[in-house]
Amino acid sequence: GFVEAVTVEFAGEKGLTAEKLSIPKEAGEAKLVISAAADAPHGARPATLNAKCSWNGQEIPWSVKLNLEIKP
């Protein structure tokens, strides 16, 4: 039942990138594309998704920790 816009930013190690994602309140889902550079270190790599939205007039931030597996 949540229907507010959400902004998501990716924070990862060097060589891992993703563009900032703005999800409109009408959208039920969105796709975040994470890219690994050719020289990104292989193996398990920590990353974080930092999100924020407005709820009852206040900006609410939250984070989700990820483990990404970079394979050759």
GROMACS .gro file of C-alpha atoms in nm:
model
   72
    1GLY     CA    1   0.000   0.000   0.000
    2PHE     CA    2   0.301   0.237  -0.002
    3VAL     CA    3   0.261   0.487  -0.287
    4GLU     CA    4   0.535   0.749  -0.255
    5ALA     CA    5   0.836   0.817  -0.477
    6VAL     CA    6   1.163   0.653  -0.371
    7THR     CA    7   1.520   0.753  -0.457
    8VAL     CA    8   1.789   0.482  -0.453
    9GLU     CA    9   2.166   0.532  -0.468
   10PHE     CA   10   2.425   0.257  -0.499
   11ALA     CA   11   2.744   0.263  -0.291
   12GLY     CA   12   2.999  -0.003  -0.382
   13GLU     CA   13   3.369  -0.064  -0.405
   14LYS     CA   14   3.588   0.079  -0.679
   15GLY     CA   15   3.490  -0.064  -1.016
   16LEU     CA   16   3.122  -0.112  -0.926
   17THR     CA   17   2.876   0.154  -1.038
   18ALA     CA   18   2.505   0.219  -1.083
   19GLU     CA   19   2.317   0.534  -1.174
   20LYS     CA   20   2.096   0.699  -0.915
   21LEU     CA   21   1.745   0.562  -0.947
   22SER     CA   22   1.430   0.768  -0.896
   23ILE     CA   23   1.120   0.552  -0.870
   24PRO     CA   24   0.796   0.747  -0.927
   25LYS     CA   25   0.513   0.686  -0.686
   26GLU     CA   26   0.301   0.535  -0.962
   27ALA     CA   27   0.559   0.260  -1.029
   28GLY     CA   28   0.522  -0.075  -0.860
   29GLU     CA   29   0.884  -0.168  -0.929
   30ALA     CA   30   1.208  -0.048  -1.088
   31LYS     CA   31   1.529  -0.198  -1.217
   32LEU     CA   32   1.871  -0.097  -1.086
   33VAL     CA   33   2.155  -0.195  -1.320
   34ILE     CA   34   2.489  -0.247  -1.144
   35SER     CA   35   2.797  -0.250  -1.368
   36ALA     CA   36   3.138  -0.396  -1.294
   37ALA     CA   37   3.442  -0.251  -1.470
   38ALA     CA   38   3.678  -0.492  -1.644
   39ASP     CA   39   3.935  -0.437  -1.369
   40ALA     CA   40   3.691  -0.478  -1.077
   41PRO     CA   41   3.829  -0.727  -0.823
   42HIS     CA   42   3.673  -1.073  -0.842
   43GLY     CA   43   3.501  -1.240  -0.550
   44ALA     CA   44   3.249  -1.133  -0.290
   45ARG     CA   45   3.217  -0.756  -0.263
   46PRO     CA   46   3.008  -0.557  -0.015
   47ALA     CA   47   2.777  -0.282  -0.137
   48THR     CA   48   2.491  -0.075   0.000
   49LEU     CA   49   2.168   0.058  -0.144
   50ASN     CA   50   2.079   0.391   0.019
   51ALA     CA   51   1.718   0.487  -0.027
   52LYS     CA   52   1.493   0.769   0.086
   53CYS     CA   53   1.132   0.866   0.054
   54SER     CA   54   0.881   1.102   0.204
   55TRP     CA   55   0.644   0.966   0.469
   56ASN     CA   56   0.391   1.187   0.648
   57GLY     CA   57   0.586   1.496   0.543
   58GLN     CA   58   0.923   1.369   0.668
   59GLU     CA   59   1.214   1.237   0.465
   60ILE     CA   60   1.286   0.879   0.570
   61PRO     CA   61   1.627   0.730   0.480
   62TRP     CA   62   1.716   0.361   0.497
   63SER     CA   63   1.991   0.131   0.376
   64VAL     CA   64   2.014  -0.227   0.256
   65LYS     CA   65   2.347  -0.410   0.264
   66LEU     CA   66   2.432  -0.637  -0.031
   67ASN     CA   67   2.694  -0.898  -0.107
   68LEU     CA   68   2.778  -0.904  -0.477
   69GLU     CA   69   2.972  -1.188  -0.636
   70ILE     CA   70   3.202  -1.062  -0.913
   71LYS     CA   71   3.303  -1.345  -1.146
   72PRO     CA   72   3.556  -1.338  -1.430
   0.00000   0.00000   0.00000
